[in-house]
Amino acid sequence: MLKKVAVREKLHQLVADVVDSSAHTMKTTHPLGAPFDPKCYLYHSVMAILASTAFGKRLEFMQSRTSLLAAIDRIPLLRLIPKYGNYERKVFETARNVTNSCKQQYMAHLKTYSSGVVNDFCDALIESKRKGH
């Protein structure tokens, strides 16, 4: 199922672009050799790849927020300050909203799905489920 979409979408190039973008952001956000938690960068990368593959859209929603998230990660006490704690919550709420949007997109694809027509990952997933793979 993913193979059909991956070949058409040139998945290897998409992954390379997303990884390069995330690596650049990490390099510019964190001093060389300084420890940091890469969790938000990894999450952003996976979401960007999945969204592009599934819906043909690249998600950039967390890219602009990673600098402040990195500061909060380096200094956990910042979470106790409402400005920073609220910011972190808003970022993760945005991630939840994106997840819900993905679910809605999938449900919409279910209504318009046509057997044998695979335009994106959602169509490939639906086709695979219907064929019992």
mmCIF file with all atom_site columns, C-alpha atoms in Angstrom, residues 40-92:
data_model
loop_
_atom_site.group_PDB
_atom_site.id
_atom_site.type_symbol
_atom_site.label_atom_id
_atom_site.label_alt_id
_atom_site.label_comp_id
_atom_site.label_asym_id
_atom_site.label_entity_id
_atom_site.label_seq_id
_atom_site.pdbx_PDB_ins_code
_atom_site.Cartn_x
_atom_site.Cartn_y
_atom_site.Cartn_z
_atom_site.occupancy
_atom_site.B_iso_or_equiv
_atom_site.pdbx_formal_charge
_atom_site.auth_seq_id
_atom_site.auth_comp_id
_atom_site.auth_asym_id
_atom_site.auth_atom_id
_atom_site.pdbx_PDB_model_num
ATOM 1  C CA . CYS A 1 40 ? 9.774  17.925 19.338 1.00 0.00 ? 40 CYS A CA 1
ATOM 2  C CA . TYR A 1 41 ? 11.992 17.875 16.221 1.00 0.00 ? 41 TYR A CA 1
ATOM 3  C CA . LEU A 1 42 ? 11.362 14.185 15.663 1.00 0.00 ? 42 LEU A CA 1
ATOM 4  C CA . TYR A 1 43 ? 7.639  14.666 16.162 1.00 0.00 ? 43 TYR A CA 1
ATOM 5  C CA . HIS A 1 44 ? 7.602  17.547 13.700 1.00 0.00 ? 44 HIS A CA 1
ATOM 6  C CA . SER A 1 45 ? 9.570  15.535 11.139 1.00 0.00 ? 45 SER A CA 1
ATOM 7  C CA . VAL A 1 46 ? 7.294  12.515 11.325 1.00 0.00 ? 46 VAL A CA 1
ATOM 8  C CA . MET A 1 47 ? 4.165  14.686 11.155 1.00 0.00 ? 47 MET A CA 1
ATOM 9  C CA . ALA A 1 48 ? 5.526  16.605 8.155  1.00 0.00 ? 48 ALA A CA 1
ATOM 10 C CA . ILE A 1 49 ? 6.301  13.369 6.290  1.00 0.00 ? 49 ILE A CA 1
ATOM 11 C CA . LEU A 1 50 ? 2.970  11.774 7.133  1.00 0.00 ? 50 LEU A CA 1
ATOM 12 C CA . ALA A 1 51 ? 0.946  14.870 6.249  1.00 0.00 ? 51 ALA A CA 1
ATOM 13 C CA . SER A 1 52 ? 2.725  15.313 2.947  1.00 0.00 ? 52 SER A CA 1
ATOM 14 C CA . THR A 1 53 ? 2.318  11.649 2.067  1.00 0.00 ? 53 THR A CA 1
ATOM 15 C CA . ALA A 1 54 ? -1.274 11.433 3.256  1.00 0.00 ? 54 ALA A CA 1
ATOM 16 C CA . PHE A 1 55 ? -2.669 14.737 2.051  1.00 0.00 ? 55 PHE A CA 1
ATOM 17 C CA . GLY A 1 56 ? -0.122 16.261 -0.299 1.00 0.00 ? 56 GLY A CA 1
ATOM 18 C CA . LYS A 1 57 ? 0.492  19.127 2.136  1.00 0.00 ? 57 LYS A CA 1
ATOM 19 C CA . ARG A 1 58 ? 3.642  19.878 4.080  1.00 0.00 ? 58 ARG A CA 1
ATOM 20 C CA . LEU A 1 59 ? 3.101  20.804 7.722  1.00 0.00 ? 59 LEU A CA 1
ATOM 21 C CA . GLU A 1 60 ? 5.223  23.646 8.980  1.00 0.00 ? 60 GLU A CA 1
ATOM 22 C CA . PHE A 1 61 ? 3.181  24.318 12.098 1.00 0.00 ? 61 PHE A CA 1
ATOM 23 C CA . MET A 1 62 ? 5.898  23.440 14.613 1.00 0.00 ? 62 MET A CA 1
ATOM 24 C CA . GLN A 1 63 ? 8.920  24.714 12.712 1.00 0.00 ? 63 GLN A CA 1
ATOM 25 C CA . SER A 1 64 ? 8.472  28.280 13.947 1.00 0.00 ? 64 SER A CA 1
ATOM 26 C CA . ARG A 1 65 ? 7.808  27.126 17.510 1.00 0.00 ? 65 ARG A CA 1
ATOM 27 C CA . THR A 1 66 ? 10.826 24.942 18.099 1.00 0.00 ? 66 THR A CA 1
ATOM 28 C CA . SER A 1 67 ? 13.089 27.734 19.401 1.00 0.00 ? 67 SER A CA 1
ATOM 29 C CA . LEU A 1 68 ? 10.890 28.523 22.383 1.00 0.00 ? 68 LEU A CA 1
ATOM 30 C CA . LEU A 1 69 ? 10.172 24.838 22.939 1.00 0.00 ? 69 LEU A CA 1
ATOM 31 C CA . ALA A 1 70 ? 13.923 24.253 23.014 1.00 0.00 ? 70 ALA A CA 1
ATOM 32 C CA . ALA A 1 71 ? 14.304 26.934 25.710 1.00 0.00 ? 71 ALA A CA 1
ATOM 33 C CA . ILE A 1 72 ? 11.517 25.350 27.752 1.00 0.00 ? 72 ILE A CA 1
ATOM 34 C CA . ASP A 1 73 ? 13.168 21.966 27.323 1.00 0.00 ? 73 ASP A CA 1
ATOM 35 C CA . ARG A 1 74 ? 16.564 23.308 28.473 1.00 0.00 ? 74 ARG A CA 1
ATOM 36 C CA . ILE A 1 75 ? 15.088 25.146 31.447 1.00 0.00 ? 75 ILE A CA 1
ATOM 37 C CA . PRO A 1 76 ? 12.153 23.053 32.735 1.00 0.00 ? 76 PRO A CA 1
ATOM 38 C CA . LEU A 1 77 ? 11.347 25.648 35.415 1.00 0.00 ? 77 LEU A CA 1
ATOM 39 C CA . LEU A 1 78 ? 10.073 27.888 32.613 1.00 0.00 ? 78 LEU A CA 1
ATOM 40 C CA . ARG A 1 79 ? 6.985  25.643 32.494 1.00 0.00 ? 79 ARG A CA 1
ATOM 41 C CA . LEU A 1 80 ? 5.985  27.150 35.852 1.00 0.00 ? 80 LEU A CA 1
ATOM 42 C CA . ILE A 1 81 ? 5.821  30.630 34.315 1.00 0.00 ? 81 ILE A CA 1
ATOM 43 C CA . PRO A 1 82 ? 2.373  30.991 32.726 1.00 0.00 ? 82 PRO A CA 1
ATOM 44 C CA . LYS A 1 83 ? 3.696  32.595 29.531 1.00 0.00 ? 83 LYS A CA 1
ATOM 45 C CA . TYR A 1 84 ? 5.939  29.605 28.777 1.00 0.00 ? 84 TYR A CA 1
ATOM 46 C CA . GLY A 1 85 ? 3.731  26.876 30.225 1.00 0.00 ? 85 GLY A CA 1
ATOM 47 C CA . ASN A 1 86 ? 0.777  28.140 28.194 1.00 0.00 ? 86 ASN A CA 1
ATOM 48 C CA . TYR A 1 87 ? 2.927  28.329 25.080 1.00 0.00 ? 87 TYR A CA 1
ATOM 49 C CA . GLU A 1 88 ? 4.004  24.709 25.453 1.00 0.00 ? 88 GLU A CA 1
ATOM 50 C CA . ARG A 1 89 ? 0.400  23.630 25.994 1.00 0.00 ? 89 ARG A CA 1
ATOM 51 C CA . LYS A 1 90 ? -0.695 25.563 22.887 1.00 0.00 ? 90 LYS A CA 1
ATOM 52 C CA . VAL A 1 91 ? 1.942  23.845 20.767 1.00 0.00 ? 91 VAL A CA 1
ATOM 53 C CA . PHE A 1 92 ? 0.850  20.416 21.913 1.00 0.00 ? 92 PHE A CA 1
#
